[in-house]
Amino acid sequence: VSVGLGLCGVQERVPLPVVAIYLGLIGATLLALAYGFFRLEFGGPRSADVERWRRILELSAVVIVYTTFFLTHYYYLTVLIVPLTALMVRAYLERRRGLWVAWAVSYLLLSAFLVPLTAVGRWVQMDLWTLYISSLAYLPGELLMLGTVLYEYLRCSRVPRVHGSMVHRSSRFG
């Protein structure tokens, strides 16, 4: 259930240059992370709140990349609870409707096991696991969550610097 396998599934339905798209997604992710990192690292001191969100969102991006960009099994996606929880808390604290929508759609597309599929499948007499995987429902959920985390990370990098007692002092500055 990796992004690469999902793109191959899309290619079976619609002829697309999946290798170029896959490499483009990797490149865009790296560029966004590098841009945000350099702005945050070298743009001057930020508040403790911005630094806290910075670290949470950096961890979330790493978790998403290593669980979705490489060949994985579905149970690896359980660690996506980290970025999902981070986005939910951020949406709650900032009361941002768009962030709530992005979180909810990602959550629903990635949550195939809210009700055990085997039990429901027996009841409706369908193989719901195969339906979920073959429908590629996880792919837009993964990409939406990644895009949302990257967007939030870049928003952190745009927060103005602070001066005085609100400054977060990293170990790099002493």
PDB file of C-alpha atoms in Angstrom:
ATOM      1  CA  VAL A   1       0.000   0.000   0.000  1.00  0.00           C
ATOM      2  CA  SER A   2       2.799   2.351  -0.851  1.00  0.00           C
ATOM      3  CA  VAL A   3       2.504   5.405  -3.048  1.00  0.00           C
ATOM      4  CA  GLY A   4       4.507   3.585  -5.736  1.00  0.00           C
ATOM      5  CA  LEU A   5       2.167   0.586  -5.746  1.00  0.00           C
ATOM      6  CA  GLY A   6      -0.828   2.889  -5.708  1.00  0.00           C
ATOM      7  CA  LEU A   7       0.482   4.740  -8.749  1.00  0.00           C
ATOM      8  CA  CYS A   8       1.028   1.410 -10.515  1.00  0.00           C
ATOM      9  CA  GLY A   9      -2.610   0.594  -9.746  1.00  0.00           C
ATOM     10  CA  VAL A  10      -3.660   3.898 -11.272  1.00  0.00           C
ATOM     11  CA  GLN A  11      -1.514   3.161 -14.329  1.00  0.00           C
ATOM     12  CA  GLU A  12      -3.442  -0.082 -14.879  1.00  0.00           C
ATOM     13  CA  ARG A  13      -6.572   2.019 -15.320  1.00  0.00           C
ATOM     14  CA  VAL A  14      -5.093   5.135 -16.967  1.00  0.00           C
ATOM     15  CA  PRO A  15      -1.781   5.151 -18.838  1.00  0.00           C
ATOM     16  CA  LEU A  16       0.438   7.554 -16.932  1.00  0.00           C
ATOM     17  CA  PRO A  17       4.196   8.060 -16.580  1.00  0.00           C
ATOM     18  CA  VAL A  18       4.177   6.663 -13.029  1.00  0.00           C
ATOM     19  CA  VAL A  19       7.950   6.679 -12.582  1.00  0.00           C
ATOM     20  CA  ALA A  20       8.089  10.389 -13.411  1.00  0.00           C
ATOM     21  CA  ILE A  21       5.108  11.099 -11.131  1.00  0.00           C
ATOM     22  CA  TYR A  22       6.647   9.056  -8.297  1.00  0.00           C
ATOM     23  CA  LEU A  23      10.009  10.795  -8.623  1.00  0.00           C
ATOM     24  CA  GLY A  24       8.227  14.147  -8.890  1.00  0.00           C
ATOM     25  CA  LEU A  25       6.369  13.466  -5.631  1.00  0.00           C
ATOM     26  CA  ILE A  26       9.621  12.542  -3.924  1.00  0.00           C
ATOM     27  CA  GLY A  27      11.339  15.643  -5.314  1.00  0.00           C
ATOM     28  CA  ALA A  28       8.486  17.975  -4.368  1.00  0.00           C
ATOM     29  CA  THR A  29       8.426  16.516  -0.843  1.00  0.00           C
ATOM     30  CA  LEU A  30      12.173  16.980  -0.444  1.00  0.00           C
ATOM     31  CA  LEU A  31      12.032  20.533  -1.799  1.00  0.00           C
ATOM     32  CA  ALA A  32       9.187  21.530   0.510  1.00  0.00           C
ATOM     33  CA  LEU A  33      10.935  20.032   3.539  1.00  0.00           C
ATOM     34  CA  ALA A  34      14.278  21.607   2.644  1.00  0.00           C
ATOM     35  CA  TYR A  35      12.697  25.020   2.018  1.00  0.00           C
ATOM     36  CA  GLY A  36      10.806  24.949   5.300  1.00  0.00           C
ATOM     37  CA  PHE A  37      13.825  23.637   7.201  1.00  0.00           C
ATOM     38  CA  PHE A  38      16.170  26.352   5.937  1.00  0.00           C
ATOM     39  CA  ARG A  39      13.621  29.093   6.599  1.00  0.00           C
ATOM     40  CA  LEU A  40      13.072  27.810  10.126  1.00  0.00           C
ATOM     41  CA  GLU A  41      16.708  27.055  10.868  1.00  0.00           C
ATOM     42  CA  PHE A  42      18.285  30.199   9.487  1.00  0.00           C
ATOM     43  CA  GLY A  43      15.396  32.665   9.573  1.00  0.00           C
ATOM     44  CA  GLY A  44      16.031  33.712  13.134  1.00  0.00           C
ATOM     45  CA  PRO A  45      14.550  32.707  16.449  1.00  0.00           C
ATOM     46  CA  ARG A  46      10.930  31.577  16.635  1.00  0.00           C
ATOM     47  CA  SER A  47       8.539  31.237  19.541  1.00  0.00           C
ATOM     48  CA  ALA A  48       8.498  28.060  21.589  1.00  0.00           C
ATOM     49  CA  ASP A  49       5.078  27.239  20.116  1.00  0.00           C
ATOM     50  CA  VAL A  50       6.378  27.438  16.537  1.00  0.00           C
ATOM     51  CA  GLU A  51       9.399  25.309  17.457  1.00  0.00           C
ATOM     52  CA  ARG A  52       7.150  22.701  19.070  1.00  0.00           C
ATOM     53  CA  TRP A  53       4.961  22.477  15.959  1.00  0.00           C
ATOM     54  CA  ARG A  54       8.034  22.467  13.774  1.00  0.00           C
ATOM     55  CA  ARG A  55       9.360  19.355  15.468  1.00  0.00           C
ATOM     56  CA  ILE A  56       5.996  17.604  15.461  1.00  0.00           C
ATOM     57  CA  LEU A  57       5.490  18.319  11.756  1.00  0.00           C
ATOM     58  CA  GLU A  58       9.054  17.269  10.858  1.00  0.00           C
ATOM     59  CA  LEU A  59       8.513  13.959  12.653  1.00  0.00           C
ATOM     60  CA  SER A  60       5.151  13.577  10.922  1.00  0.00           C
ATOM     61  CA  ALA A  61       6.719  14.124   7.501  1.00  0.00           C
ATOM     62  CA  VAL A  62       9.424  11.537   8.196  1.00  0.00           C
ATOM     63  CA  VAL A  63       6.833   9.021   9.392  1.00  0.00           C
ATOM     64  CA  ILE A  64       4.682   9.563   6.291  1.00  0.00           C
ATOM     65  CA  VAL A  65       7.620   9.263   3.902  1.00  0.00           C
ATOM     66  CA  TYR A  66       9.045   6.068   5.356  1.00  0.00           C
ATOM     67  CA  THR A  67       5.649   4.384   5.639  1.00  0.00           C
ATOM     68  CA  THR A  68       4.227   5.386   2.254  1.00  0.00           C
ATOM     69  CA  PHE A  69       7.022   5.960  -0.260  1.00  0.00           C
ATOM     70  CA  PHE A  70       8.552   2.522  -0.010  1.00  0.00           C
ATOM     71  CA  LEU A  71       7.216  -1.015  -0.388  1.00  0.00           C
ATOM     72  CA  THR A  72       5.118  -1.520   2.734  1.00  0.00           C
ATOM     73  CA  HIS A  73       2.388  -3.664   4.219  1.00  0.00           C
ATOM     74  CA  TYR A  74      -0.874  -2.175   5.394  1.00  0.00           C
ATOM     75  CA  TYR A  75      -0.071  -2.697   9.059  1.00  0.00           C
ATOM     76  CA  TYR A  76       2.904  -0.314   8.695  1.00  0.00           C
ATOM     77  CA  LEU A  77       0.369   2.433   8.120  1.00  0.00           C
ATOM     78  CA  THR A  78      -0.702   2.180  11.766  1.00  0.00           C
ATOM     79  CA  VAL A  79       2.156   4.561  12.624  1.00  0.00           C
ATOM     80  CA  LEU A  80       0.349   7.209  10.579  1.00  0.00           C
ATOM     81  CA  ILE A  81      -1.580   7.822  13.791  1.00  0.00           C
ATOM     82  CA  VAL A  82       1.281  10.228  14.645  1.00  0.00           C
ATOM     83  CA  PRO A  83       0.689  12.691  11.777  1.00  0.00           C
ATOM     84  CA  LEU A  84      -3.082  12.160  11.919  1.00  0.00           C
ATOM     85  CA  THR A  85      -3.123  13.058  15.595  1.00  0.00           C
ATOM     86  CA  ALA A  86      -0.837  16.054  15.019  1.00  0.00           C
ATOM     87  CA  LEU A  87      -3.148  17.396  12.309  1.00  0.00           C
ATOM     88  CA  MET A  88      -6.234  16.799  14.453  1.00  0.00           C
ATOM     89  CA  VAL A  89      -4.746  18.640  17.431  1.00  0.00           C
ATOM     90  CA  ARG A  90      -3.581  21.515  15.234  1.00  0.00           C
ATOM     91  CA  ALA A  91      -7.026  21.795  13.629  1.00  0.00           C
ATOM     92  CA  TYR A  92      -8.647  21.801  17.067  1.00  0.00           C
ATOM     93  CA  LEU A  93      -6.297  24.368  18.590  1.00  0.00           C
ATOM     94  CA  GLU A  94      -6.398  26.737  15.626  1.00  0.00           C
ATOM     95  CA  ARG A  95     -10.088  26.162  14.810  1.00  0.00           C
ATOM     96  CA  ARG A  96      -9.387  25.910  11.092  1.00  0.00           C
ATOM     97  CA  ARG A  97     -12.218  24.335   9.132  1.00  0.00           C
ATOM     98  CA  GLY A  98     -10.091  23.505   6.064  1.00  0.00           C
ATOM     99  CA  LEU A  99      -7.575  21.635   8.203  1.00  0.00           C
ATOM    100  CA  TRP A 100     -10.423  19.700   9.829  1.00  0.00           C
ATOM    101  CA  VAL A 101     -11.707  18.700   6.380  1.00  0.00           C
ATOM    102  CA  ALA A 102      -8.251  17.587   5.192  1.00  0.00           C
ATOM    103  CA  TRP A 103      -7.776  15.594   8.402  1.00  0.00           C
ATOM    104  CA  ALA A 104     -11.212  13.943   8.177  1.00  0.00           C
ATOM    105  CA  VAL A 105     -10.868  12.939   4.523  1.00  0.00           C
ATOM    106  CA  SER A 106      -7.366  11.530   5.111  1.00  0.00           C
ATOM    107  CA  TYR A 107      -8.559   9.677   8.181  1.00  0.00           C
ATOM    108  CA  LEU A 108     -11.539   8.141   6.417  1.00  0.00           C
ATOM    109  CA  LEU A 109      -9.507   7.054   3.386  1.00  0.00           C
ATOM    110  CA  LEU A 110      -6.822   5.481   5.576  1.00  0.00           C
ATOM    111  CA  SER A 111      -9.126   3.912   8.164  1.00  0.00           C
ATOM    112  CA  ALA A 112     -10.174   0.691   6.520  1.00  0.00           C
ATOM    113  CA  PHE A 113     -10.447  -1.035   9.873  1.00  0.00           C
ATOM    114  CA  LEU A 114     -12.818   1.145  11.880  1.00  0.00           C
ATOM    115  CA  VAL A 115     -15.071  -1.888  11.711  1.00  0.00           C
ATOM    116  CA  PRO A 116     -13.190  -5.152  11.077  1.00  0.00           C
ATOM    117  CA  LEU A 117     -13.446  -5.784   7.350  1.00  0.00           C
ATOM    118  CA  THR A 118     -13.528  -9.563   7.711  1.00  0.00           C
ATOM    119  CA  ALA A 119     -16.579  -9.483   9.980  1.00  0.00           C
ATOM    120  CA  VAL A 120     -18.446  -6.987   7.828  1.00  0.00           C
ATOM    121  CA  GLY A 121     -17.356  -8.842   4.684  1.00  0.00           C
ATOM    122  CA  ARG A 122     -18.936 -12.059   5.921  1.00  0.00           C
ATOM    123  CA  TRP A 123     -22.125 -10.216   6.730  1.00  0.00           C
ATOM    124  CA  VAL A 124     -22.383  -8.548   3.293  1.00  0.00           C
ATOM    125  CA  GLN A 125     -20.834 -11.557   1.532  1.00  0.00           C
ATOM    126  CA  MET A 126     -17.988  -9.557  -0.074  1.00  0.00           C
ATOM    127  CA  ASP A 127     -14.220  -9.482   0.257  1.00  0.00           C
ATOM    128  CA  LEU A 128     -13.967  -5.909   1.532  1.00  0.00           C
ATOM    129  CA  TRP A 129     -10.194  -6.049   2.030  1.00  0.00           C
ATOM    130  CA  THR A 130      -9.642  -6.760  -1.675  1.00  0.00           C
ATOM    131  CA  LEU A 131     -12.170  -4.075  -2.549  1.00  0.00           C
ATOM    132  CA  TYR A 132     -10.350  -1.534  -0.347  1.00  0.00           C
ATOM    133  CA  ILE A 133      -6.909  -2.339  -1.765  1.00  0.00           C
ATOM    134  CA  SER A 134      -8.033  -2.579  -5.398  1.00  0.00           C
ATOM    135  CA  SER A 135      -9.998   0.679  -5.148  1.00  0.00           C
ATOM    136  CA  LEU A 136      -6.740   2.447  -4.200  1.00  0.00           C
ATOM    137  CA  ALA A 137      -8.656   4.475  -1.595  1.00  0.00           C
ATOM    138  CA  TYR A 138      -5.511   4.672   0.513  1.00  0.00           C
ATOM    139  CA  LEU A 139      -3.534   6.572  -2.160  1.00  0.00           C
ATOM    140  CA  PRO A 140      -5.439   9.878  -2.044  1.00  0.00           C
ATOM    141  CA  GLY A 141      -5.519   9.574   1.753  1.00  0.00           C
ATOM    142  CA  GLU A 142      -1.738   9.232   1.911  1.00  0.00           C
ATOM    143  CA  LEU A 143      -1.137  12.056  -0.543  1.00  0.00           C
ATOM    144  CA  LEU A 144      -3.653  14.376   1.118  1.00  0.00           C
ATOM    145  CA  MET A 145      -2.113  13.767   4.531  1.00  0.00           C
ATOM    146  CA  LEU A 146       1.409  14.331   3.188  1.00  0.00           C
ATOM    147  CA  GLY A 147       0.350  17.509   1.423  1.00  0.00           C
ATOM    148  CA  THR A 148      -1.396  18.789   4.535  1.00  0.00           C
ATOM    149  CA  VAL A 149       1.619  18.115   6.757  1.00  0.00           C
ATOM    150  CA  LEU A 150       3.920  19.840   4.255  1.00  0.00           C
ATOM    151  CA  TYR A 151       1.540  22.807   4.006  1.00  0.00           C
ATOM    152  CA  GLU A 152       1.423  23.155   7.783  1.00  0.00           C
ATOM    153  CA  TYR A 153       5.214  22.870   7.969  1.00  0.00           C
ATOM    154  CA  LEU A 154       5.629  25.647   5.429  1.00  0.00           C
ATOM    155  CA  ARG A 155       3.083  27.766   7.351  1.00  0.00           C
ATOM    156  CA  CYS A 156       5.331  27.412  10.417  1.00  0.00           C
ATOM    157  CA  SER A 157       8.259  28.717   8.401  1.00  0.00           C
ATOM    158  CA  ARG A 158       6.281  31.862   7.507  1.00  0.00           C
ATOM    159  CA  VAL A 159       5.573  32.812  11.123  1.00  0.00           C
ATOM    160  CA  PRO A 160       7.440  36.035  11.989  1.00  0.00           C
ATOM    161  CA  ARG A 161      10.493  35.908  14.189  1.00  0.00           C
ATOM    162  CA  VAL A 162      10.178  36.872  17.808  1.00  0.00           C
ATOM    163  CA  HIS A 163      12.361  39.025  20.003  1.00  0.00           C
ATOM    164  CA  GLY A 164      12.925  39.100  23.741  1.00  0.00           C
ATOM    165  CA  SER A 165      11.778  36.545  26.304  1.00  0.00           C
ATOM    166  CA  MET A 166       9.577  34.593  23.873  1.00  0.00           C
ATOM    167  CA  VAL A 167      12.602  33.385  21.895  1.00  0.00           C
ATOM    168  CA  HIS A 168      13.248  29.675  21.674  1.00  0.00           C
ATOM    169  CA  ARG A 169      16.940  29.025  22.023  1.00  0.00           C
ATOM    170  CA  SER A 170      18.096  25.930  20.204  1.00  0.00           C
ATOM    171  CA  SER A 171      21.340  24.196  21.129  1.00  0.00           C
ATOM    172  CA  ARG A 172      22.849  25.660  17.949  1.00  0.00           C
ATOM    173  CA  PHE A 173      22.583  29.213  19.310  1.00  0.00           C
ATOM    174  CA  GLY A 174      23.875  28.431  22.787  1.00  0.00           C
TER     175      GLY A 174
END
